[in-house]
Amino acid sequence: MEIALEKVCDLIVHARAFDVKEGMTDPQSGSNETDDRNFGSLAESGTDRGEEEMRLVIDGLNTDEAASLIALVFVGRGDMEAAEWPDAYRLAHERMASGALTPADYLMGIPNLGDLLDEGLAGLGMSCT
């Protein structure tokens, strides 16, 4: 892997926080969070910087680090086996070179990204614990 394990683990935390957010269901609610049993805490708000922070982290990666993240998704999703890591890494570079999506747009559009990165690490015999 061409990315530090600590960076991947940090991204897993960001991705999991991003994944649990949902759109606003009651933007005009006049009640407080205690009355609503804190259900609104998972709703996106104008002050929520989770998506922006995650995008900044991914955009700050060099090409090899971003390719490693994408390859981890391929392994975590079961598209490729851990033994195929060199092929997954090469494919990730090819996808990035196509310019269809930025790494941040691609990765942030994947549901359960944090879980897939975690599974990819596990497939490679690594973990964040």
GROMACS .gro file of C-alpha atoms in nm:
model
  129
    1MET     CA    1   0.000   0.000   0.000
    2GLU     CA    2   0.127   0.345  -0.088
    3ILE     CA    3  -0.063   0.516   0.193
    4ALA     CA    4   0.003   0.517   0.566
    5LEU     CA    5  -0.229   0.297   0.770
    6GLU     CA    6  -0.301   0.594   0.998
    7LYS     CA    7  -0.435   0.795   0.703
    8VAL     CA    8  -0.663   0.510   0.600
    9CYS     CA    9  -0.791   0.473   0.956
   10ASP     CA   10  -0.857   0.847   0.978
   11LEU     CA   11  -1.051   0.832   0.653
   12ILE     CA   12  -1.251   0.535   0.779
   13VAL     CA   13  -1.363   0.745   1.078
   14HIS     CA   14  -1.456   1.037   0.849
   15ALA     CA   15  -1.636   0.808   0.603
   16ARG     CA   16  -1.842   0.637   0.873
   17ALA     CA   17  -1.947   0.973   1.015
   18PHE     CA   18  -2.040   1.089   0.664
   19ASP     CA   19  -2.232   0.767   0.585
   20VAL     CA   20  -2.470   0.797   0.880
   21LYS     CA   21  -2.587   1.146   0.788
   22GLU     CA   22  -2.925   1.186   0.625
   23GLY     CA   23  -3.099   1.476   0.459
   24MET     CA   24  -3.313   1.719   0.654
   25THR     CA   25  -3.657   1.573   0.716
   26ASP     CA   26  -3.805   1.862   0.914
   27PRO     CA   27  -3.616   2.186   0.849
   28GLN     CA   28  -3.881   2.393   1.030
   29SER     CA   29  -3.891   2.187   1.348
   30GLY     CA   30  -3.945   2.417   1.642
   31SER     CA   31  -3.856   2.161   1.904
   32ASN     CA   32  -3.526   2.090   2.070
   33GLU     CA   33  -3.310   1.778   2.036
   34THR     CA   34  -3.406   1.644   2.379
   35ASP     CA   35  -3.775   1.643   2.288
   36ASP     CA   36  -3.693   1.463   1.963
   37ARG     CA   37  -3.474   1.206   2.144
   38ASN     CA   38  -3.176   1.341   1.942
   39PHE     CA   39  -3.304   1.197   1.612
   40GLY     CA   40  -3.204   1.521   1.441
   41SER     CA   41  -2.837   1.474   1.532
   42LEU     CA   42  -2.789   1.250   1.228
   43ALA     CA   43  -2.944   1.502   0.990
   44GLU     CA   44  -2.721   1.719   0.778
   45SER     CA   45  -2.710   2.081   0.876
   46GLY     CA   46  -2.552   2.395   0.738
   47THR     CA   47  -2.290   2.383   1.013
   48ASP     CA   48  -2.187   2.021   0.947
   49ARG     CA   49  -1.834   2.014   0.804
   50GLY     CA   50  -1.799   1.635   0.777
   51GLU     CA   51  -1.827   1.617   0.399
   52GLU     CA   52  -1.599   1.917   0.350
   53GLU     CA   53  -1.335   1.777   0.586
   54MET     CA   54  -1.341   1.437   0.421
   55ARG     CA   55  -1.310   1.594   0.076
   56LEU     CA   56  -1.013   1.802   0.194
   57VAL     CA   57  -0.838   1.493   0.330
   58ILE     CA   58  -0.887   1.298   0.005
   59ASP     CA   59  -0.790   1.597  -0.213
   60GLY     CA   60  -0.472   1.632  -0.007
   61LEU     CA   61  -0.353   1.283  -0.098
   62ASN     CA   62  -0.096   1.229  -0.368
   63THR     CA   63  -0.180   1.014  -0.670
   64ASP     CA   64  -0.034   0.693  -0.525
   65GLU     CA   65  -0.217   0.738  -0.194
   66ALA     CA   66  -0.549   0.799  -0.371
   67ALA     CA   67  -0.492   0.494  -0.594
   68SER     CA   68  -0.426   0.285  -0.283
   69LEU     CA   69  -0.759   0.395  -0.133
   70ILE     CA   70  -0.945   0.308  -0.451
   71ALA     CA   71  -0.766  -0.029  -0.470
   72LEU     CA   72  -0.865  -0.093  -0.106
   73VAL     CA   73  -1.228  -0.039  -0.205
   74PHE     CA   74  -1.189  -0.291  -0.489
   75VAL     CA   75  -1.055  -0.548  -0.241
   76GLY     CA   76  -1.306  -0.459   0.033
   77ARG     CA   77  -1.599  -0.481  -0.208
   78GLY     CA   78  -1.482  -0.819  -0.337
   79ASP     CA   79  -1.416  -0.696  -0.691
   80MET     CA   80  -1.058  -0.819  -0.656
   81GLU     CA   81  -0.877  -1.045  -0.412
   82ALA     CA   82  -0.596  -0.929  -0.185
   83ALA     CA   83  -0.358  -1.145  -0.390
   84GLU     CA   84  -0.449  -0.926  -0.688
   85TRP     CA   85  -0.332  -0.608  -0.513
   86PRO     CA   86  -0.088  -0.504  -0.790
   87ASP     CA   87  -0.370  -0.534  -1.045
   88ALA     CA   88  -0.615  -0.345  -0.821
   89TYR     CA   89  -0.361  -0.068  -0.769
   90ARG     CA   90  -0.291  -0.046  -1.145
   91LEU     CA   91  -0.664  -0.040  -1.223
   92ALA     CA   92  -0.715   0.239  -0.969
   93HIS     CA   93  -0.443   0.444  -1.142
   94GLU     CA   94  -0.610   0.380  -1.479
   95ARG     CA   95  -0.949   0.492  -1.347
   96MET     CA   96  -0.796   0.809  -1.204
   97ALA     CA   97  -0.613   0.881  -1.530
   98SER     CA   98  -0.940   0.860  -1.723
   99GLY     CA   99  -1.043   1.180  -1.544
  100ALA     CA  100  -1.409   1.080  -1.527
  101LEU     CA  101  -1.429   1.162  -1.155
  102THR     CA  102  -1.187   1.302  -0.903
  103PRO     CA  103  -1.079   1.052  -0.635
  104ALA     CA  104  -1.286   1.246  -0.378
  105ASP     CA  105  -1.599   1.240  -0.595
  106TYR     CA  106  -1.556   0.871  -0.671
  107LEU     CA  107  -1.485   0.762  -0.314
  108MET     CA  108  -1.748   0.981  -0.150
  109GLY     CA  109  -2.011   0.844  -0.387
  110ILE     CA  110  -1.959   0.490  -0.258
  111PRO     CA  111  -2.209   0.380   0.009
  112ASN     CA  112  -2.050   0.234   0.322
  113LEU     CA  113  -1.705   0.356   0.217
  114GLY     CA  114  -1.568   0.324   0.571
  115ASP     CA  115  -1.673  -0.039   0.595
  116LEU     CA  116  -1.528  -0.120   0.252
  117LEU     CA  117  -1.194   0.039   0.339
  118ASP     CA  118  -1.192  -0.157   0.665
  119GLU     CA  119  -1.269  -0.481   0.477
  120GLY     CA  120  -0.994  -0.401   0.227
  121LEU     CA  121  -0.745  -0.357   0.509
  122ALA     CA  122  -0.858  -0.684   0.664
  123GLY     CA  123  -0.809  -0.858   0.330
  124LEU     CA  124  -0.451  -0.732   0.329
  125GLY     CA  125  -0.398  -0.850   0.688
  126MET     CA  126  -0.415  -0.503   0.846
  127SER     CA  127  -0.654  -0.326   1.079
  128CYS     CA  128  -0.703   0.003   1.256
  129THR     CA  129  -0.713  -0.152   1.603
   0.00000   0.00000   0.00000
